[in-house]
Amino acid sequence: MIGVLNKGISKNREDENDMIQIRPLSHDQSVPMDLLLLADPSTEKVLAYVQSGSCYVAFHKQDMIGVYVLTPLSQQTVEIMNVAVKESWQGRGIGKQLIRHAISAAKAAGFHTIEIGTGNSSIHQLALYQKCGFRMASIDHDFFLKHYDEPIYENGIQCMDMVRLSIVLQAD
Ligand code: COA
């Protein structure tokens, strides 16, 4: 009985996820700071990379429920600087859709490599990125101690180092 009920719920979620549209933020829409600040506590840093990158937003009907920002680091490499899903929509596969969309957009734009960075304490994000094909590339030791004023804790772990992950999109 529980199995049947769960199948019903996941079918509804699949139908709901089919109704999600991801598209570039249009010029008449303001940057969704409330969503972006879920992923990065620094308003100053968010505003800086949004300006030099492309912001994509996910809509369910008229409701903006997710965002990601793709910022070129060089001609070859692009980074997902921010990805966030509205709290009431988290855990329903939208994050995965956004990351997959970012990978496709980077590929379509001709980039060789896509990167993403996250904290050593961001266990959920490390799982999500690896499920989307990212491999660990390097560790930026003490990044969060050097660049953020307040100490950050997640999952009972202090966030100190940035784990950098990447996917090679095109063979040389
Ligand atoms: N604990 C551990 N892993 C979890 C989890 C949890 N509570 N919830 C989801 N996951 C993992 C699962 O591995 C899941 O894979 P599965 O579908 O194979 O089970 C995977 O994450 C994808 O989950 P999804 O539902 O697509 O993620 P989401 O829609 O919640 O979006 C975030 C993920 C990180 C974007 C979202 O939680 C968020 O906005 N968080 C706040 C902002 C943030 O931290 N951004 C990233 C900064 S580096």
PDB file of N, CA, C and O and ligand atoms in Angstrom, residues 38-39 82-86 89-97 117-119 122-125 127-129 131 154, ligand 1:
ATOM      1  N   LEU A  38      20.848  31.999  -1.114  1.00  0.00           N
ATOM      2  CA  LEU A  38      20.762  30.669  -0.480  1.00  0.00           C
ATOM      3  C   LEU A  38      22.081  29.913  -0.676  1.00  0.00           C
ATOM      4  O   LEU A  38      22.472  29.078   0.125  1.00  0.00           O
ATOM      5  N   ALA A  39      22.765  30.214  -1.785  1.00  0.00           N
ATOM      6  CA  ALA A  39      23.987  29.481  -2.125  1.00  0.00           C
ATOM      7  C   ALA A  39      25.256  30.216  -1.719  1.00  0.00           C
ATOM      8  O   ALA A  39      26.315  29.596  -1.648  1.00  0.00           O
ATOM      9  N   ASN A  82      26.905  29.728  -9.079  1.00  0.00           N
ATOM     10  CA  ASN A  82      25.844  29.688  -8.078  1.00  0.00           C
ATOM     11  C   ASN A  82      24.739  28.785  -8.616  1.00  0.00           C
ATOM     12  O   ASN A  82      24.436  28.841  -9.813  1.00  0.00           O
ATOM     13  N   VAL A  83      24.186  27.938  -7.782  1.00  0.00           N
ATOM     14  CA  VAL A  83      22.987  27.187  -8.143  1.00  0.00           C
ATOM     15  C   VAL A  83      22.131  27.110  -6.885  1.00  0.00           C
ATOM     16  O   VAL A  83      22.632  26.828  -5.798  1.00  0.00           O
ATOM     17  N   ALA A  84      20.859  27.415  -7.043  1.00  0.00           N
ATOM     18  CA  ALA A  84      19.982  27.413  -5.863  1.00  0.00           C
ATOM     19  C   ALA A  84      18.546  27.101  -6.263  1.00  0.00           C
ATOM     20  O   ALA A  84      18.089  27.467  -7.356  1.00  0.00           O
ATOM     21  N   VAL A  85      17.871  26.402  -5.368  1.00  0.00           N
ATOM     22  CA  VAL A  85      16.467  26.039  -5.560  1.00  0.00           C
ATOM     23  C   VAL A  85      15.679  26.571  -4.359  1.00  0.00           C
ATOM     24  O   VAL A  85      16.152  26.461  -3.213  1.00  0.00           O
ATOM     25  N   LYS A  86      14.535  27.155  -4.637  1.00  0.00           N
ATOM     26  CA  LYS A  86      13.646  27.677  -3.584  1.00  0.00           C
ATOM     27  C   LYS A  86      13.435  26.588  -2.532  1.00  0.00           C
ATOM     28  O   LYS A  86      13.203  25.424  -2.900  1.00  0.00           O
ATOM     29  N   TRP A  89      10.956  23.797  -2.782  1.00  0.00           N
ATOM     30  CA  TRP A  89      11.096  22.921  -3.952  1.00  0.00           C
ATOM     31  C   TRP A  89      12.334  22.026  -3.874  1.00  0.00           C
ATOM     32  O   TRP A  89      12.583  21.218  -4.775  1.00  0.00           O
ATOM     33  N   GLN A  90      13.130  22.179  -2.821  1.00  0.00           N
ATOM     34  CA  GLN A  90      14.370  21.385  -2.738  1.00  0.00           C
ATOM     35  C   GLN A  90      14.072  19.901  -2.542  1.00  0.00           C
ATOM     36  O   GLN A  90      13.045  19.537  -1.982  1.00  0.00           O
ATOM     37  N   GLY A  91      14.971  19.054  -3.035  1.00  0.00           N
ATOM     38  CA  GLY A  91      14.825  17.602  -2.867  1.00  0.00           C
ATOM     39  C   GLY A  91      13.863  16.967  -3.848  1.00  0.00           C
ATOM     40  O   GLY A  91      13.425  15.836  -3.671  1.00  0.00           O
ATOM     41  N   ARG A  92      13.495  17.687  -4.916  1.00  0.00           N
ATOM     42  CA  ARG A  92      12.547  17.150  -5.912  1.00  0.00           C
ATOM     43  C   ARG A  92      13.158  17.043  -7.302  1.00  0.00           C
ATOM     44  O   ARG A  92      12.445  16.969  -8.302  1.00  0.00           O
ATOM     45  N   GLY A  93      14.482  17.111  -7.379  1.00  0.00           N
ATOM     46  CA  GLY A  93      15.135  16.919  -8.673  1.00  0.00           C
ATOM     47  C   GLY A  93      15.375  18.185  -9.468  1.00  0.00           C
ATOM     48  O   GLY A  93      15.903  18.129 -10.584  1.00  0.00           O
ATOM     49  N   ILE A  94      15.014  19.350  -8.940  1.00  0.00           N
ATOM     50  CA  ILE A  94      15.193  20.596  -9.703  1.00  0.00           C
ATOM     51  C   ILE A  94      16.678  20.968  -9.791  1.00  0.00           C
ATOM     52  O   ILE A  94      17.154  21.406 -10.845  1.00  0.00           O
ATOM     53  N   GLY A  95      17.410  20.746  -8.692  1.00  0.00           N
ATOM     54  CA  GLY A  95      18.851  21.030  -8.698  1.00  0.00           C
ATOM     55  C   GLY A  95      19.555  20.242  -9.787  1.00  0.00           C
ATOM     56  O   GLY A  95      20.378  20.779 -10.531  1.00  0.00           O
ATOM     57  N   LYS A  96      19.184  18.956  -9.893  1.00  0.00           N
ATOM     58  CA  LYS A  96      19.776  18.107 -10.929  1.00  0.00           C
ATOM     59  C   LYS A  96      19.436  18.665 -12.325  1.00  0.00           C
ATOM     60  O   LYS A  96      20.298  18.730 -13.200  1.00  0.00           O
ATOM     61  N   GLN A  97      18.183  19.077 -12.520  1.00  0.00           N
ATOM     62  CA  GLN A  97      17.793  19.648 -13.824  1.00  0.00           C
ATOM     63  C   GLN A  97      18.614  20.897 -14.141  1.00  0.00           C
ATOM     64  O   GLN A  97      19.027  21.101 -15.286  1.00  0.00           O
ATOM     65  N   GLY A 117      32.612  24.830  -7.740  1.00  0.00           N
ATOM     66  CA  GLY A 117      33.312  24.718  -6.460  1.00  0.00           C
ATOM     67  C   GLY A 117      32.310  24.654  -5.333  1.00  0.00           C
ATOM     68  O   GLY A 117      31.249  25.280  -5.404  1.00  0.00           O
ATOM     69  N   THR A 118      32.639  23.894  -4.290  1.00  0.00           N
ATOM     70  CA  THR A 118      31.759  23.851  -3.136  1.00  0.00           C
ATOM     71  C   THR A 118      32.578  23.615  -1.874  1.00  0.00           C
ATOM     72  O   THR A 118      33.752  23.253  -1.938  1.00  0.00           O
ATOM     73  N   GLY A 119      31.951  23.826  -0.727  1.00  0.00           N
ATOM     74  CA  GLY A 119      32.669  23.689   0.534  1.00  0.00           C
ATOM     75  C   GLY A 119      32.899  22.233   0.918  1.00  0.00           C
ATOM     76  O   GLY A 119      32.121  21.346   0.534  1.00  0.00           O
ATOM     77  N   SER A 122      29.820  20.719   2.379  1.00  0.00           N
ATOM     78  CA  SER A 122      28.578  20.662   1.586  1.00  0.00           C
ATOM     79  C   SER A 122      28.360  19.256   1.022  1.00  0.00           C
ATOM     80  O   SER A 122      28.497  19.022  -0.194  1.00  0.00           O
ATOM     81  N   ILE A 123      28.011  18.348   1.906  1.00  0.00           N
ATOM     82  CA  ILE A 123      27.913  16.924   1.564  1.00  0.00           C
ATOM     83  C   ILE A 123      26.859  16.671   0.462  1.00  0.00           C
ATOM     84  O   ILE A 123      27.096  15.946  -0.495  1.00  0.00           O
ATOM     85  N   HIS A 124      25.693  17.300   0.615  1.00  0.00           N
ATOM     86  CA  HIS A 124      24.587  17.146  -0.335  1.00  0.00           C
ATOM     87  C   HIS A 124      25.013  17.619  -1.730  1.00  0.00           C
ATOM     88  O   HIS A 124      24.813  16.938  -2.740  1.00  0.00           O
ATOM     89  N   GLN A 125      25.685  18.777  -1.780  1.00  0.00           N
ATOM     90  CA  GLN A 125      26.108  19.334  -3.067  1.00  0.00           C
ATOM     91  C   GLN A 125      27.178  18.445  -3.716  1.00  0.00           C
ATOM     92  O   GLN A 125      27.162  18.225  -4.930  1.00  0.00           O
ATOM     93  N   ALA A 127      27.457  15.279  -3.448  1.00  0.00           N
ATOM     94  CA  ALA A 127      26.752  14.110  -4.015  1.00  0.00           C
ATOM     95  C   ALA A 127      26.078  14.502  -5.335  1.00  0.00           C
ATOM     96  O   ALA A 127      26.234  13.820  -6.357  1.00  0.00           O
ATOM     97  N   LEU A 128      25.366  15.619  -5.310  1.00  0.00           N
ATOM     98  CA  LEU A 128      24.631  16.078  -6.504  1.00  0.00           C
ATOM     99  C   LEU A 128      25.579  16.282  -7.697  1.00  0.00           C
ATOM    100  O   LEU A 128      25.319  15.786  -8.798  1.00  0.00           O
ATOM    101  N   TYR A 129      26.690  16.987  -7.482  1.00  0.00           N
ATOM    102  CA  TYR A 129      27.571  17.306  -8.607  1.00  0.00           C
ATOM    103  C   TYR A 129      28.192  16.031  -9.194  1.00  0.00           C
ATOM    104  O   TYR A 129      28.319  15.896 -10.411  1.00  0.00           O
ATOM    105  N   LYS A 131      26.849  13.050  -9.123  1.00  0.00           N
ATOM    106  CA  LYS A 131      25.793  12.337  -9.845  1.00  0.00           C
ATOM    107  C   LYS A 131      25.565  12.942 -11.232  1.00  0.00           C
ATOM    108  O   LYS A 131      25.062  12.276 -12.126  1.00  0.00           O
ATOM    109  N   GLU A 154      28.190  23.563   8.321  1.00  0.00           N
ATOM    110  CA  GLU A 154      27.127  22.762   7.696  1.00  0.00           C
ATOM    111  C   GLU A 154      27.338  21.321   8.131  1.00  0.00           C
ATOM    112  O   GLU A 154      28.486  20.855   8.168  1.00  0.00           O
TER     113      GLU A 154
HETATM  114  N1  COA B   1      21.072  14.841   1.769  1.00  0.00           N
HETATM  115  C1  COA B   1      21.976  14.285   0.942  1.00  0.00           C
HETATM  116  N2  COA B   1      21.843  14.286  -0.403  1.00  0.00           N
HETATM  117  C2  COA B   1      20.735  14.841  -0.912  1.00  0.00           C
HETATM  118  C3  COA B   1      19.734  15.418  -0.106  1.00  0.00           C
HETATM  119  C4  COA B   1      19.939  15.413   1.293  1.00  0.00           C
HETATM  120  N3  COA B   1      19.033  15.963   2.124  1.00  0.00           N
HETATM  121  N4  COA B   1      18.758  15.917  -0.922  1.00  0.00           N
HETATM  122  C5  COA B   1      19.172  15.657  -2.192  1.00  0.00           C
HETATM  123  N5  COA B   1      20.348  15.006  -2.173  1.00  0.00           N
HETATM  124  C6  COA B   1      21.176  14.574  -3.296  1.00  0.00           C
HETATM  125  C7  COA B   1      20.701  13.323  -3.780  1.00  0.00           C
HETATM  126  O1  COA B   1      21.889  12.621  -4.055  1.00  0.00           O
HETATM  127  C8  COA B   1      19.966  13.659  -5.060  1.00  0.00           C
HETATM  128  O2  COA B   1      20.192  12.647  -5.969  1.00  0.00           O
HETATM  129  P1  COA B   1      19.052  11.543  -6.284  1.00  0.00           P
HETATM  130  O3  COA B   1      17.991  12.298  -7.027  1.00  0.00           O
HETATM  131  O4  COA B   1      19.781  10.584  -7.145  1.00  0.00           O
HETATM  132  O5  COA B   1      18.591  11.014  -4.973  1.00  0.00           O
HETATM  133  C9  COA B   1      20.675  14.896  -5.563  1.00  0.00           C
HETATM  134  O6  COA B   1      21.121  15.539  -4.355  1.00  0.00           O
HETATM  135  C10 COA B   1      19.818  15.851  -6.377  1.00  0.00           C
HETATM  136  O7  COA B   1      18.826  16.393  -5.590  1.00  0.00           O
HETATM  137  P2  COA B   1      17.855  17.527  -6.152  1.00  0.00           P
HETATM  138  O8  COA B   1      16.498  17.284  -5.591  1.00  0.00           O
HETATM  139  O9  COA B   1      17.989  17.685  -7.621  1.00  0.00           O
HETATM  140  O10 COA B   1      18.485  18.802  -5.466  1.00  0.00           O
HETATM  141  P3  COA B   1      17.728  20.162  -5.083  1.00  0.00           P
HETATM  142  O11 COA B   1      16.636  20.476  -6.029  1.00  0.00           O
HETATM  143  O12 COA B   1      17.432  20.188  -3.645  1.00  0.00           O
HETATM  144  O13 COA B   1      18.895  21.227  -5.380  1.00  0.00           O
HETATM  145  C11 COA B   1      20.606  22.468  -4.266  1.00  0.00           C
HETATM  146  C12 COA B   1      20.154  21.106  -4.770  1.00  0.00           C
HETATM  147  C13 COA B   1      21.988  22.314  -3.635  1.00  0.00           C
HETATM  148  C14 COA B   1      20.731  23.434  -5.449  1.00  0.00           C
HETATM  149  C15 COA B   1      19.535  22.983  -3.257  1.00  0.00           C
HETATM  150  O14 COA B   1      19.458  22.104  -2.157  1.00  0.00           O
HETATM  151  C16 COA B   1      19.823  24.383  -2.753  1.00  0.00           C
HETATM  152  O15 COA B   1      19.382  25.353  -3.346  1.00  0.00           O
HETATM  153  N6  COA B   1      20.536  24.517  -1.623  1.00  0.00           N
HETATM  154  C17 COA B   1      20.863  25.821  -1.086  1.00  0.00           C
HETATM  155  C18 COA B   1      21.848  26.547  -1.976  1.00  0.00           C
HETATM  156  C19 COA B   1      23.157  25.794  -2.175  1.00  0.00           C
HETATM  157  O16 COA B   1      23.701  25.247  -1.234  1.00  0.00           O
HETATM  158  N7  COA B   1      23.681  25.825  -3.432  1.00  0.00           N
HETATM  159  C20 COA B   1      24.931  25.197  -3.796  1.00  0.00           C
HETATM  160  C21 COA B   1      26.090  26.018  -3.383  1.00  0.00           C
HETATM  161  S1  COA B   1      27.645  25.177  -3.645  1.00  0.00           S
END
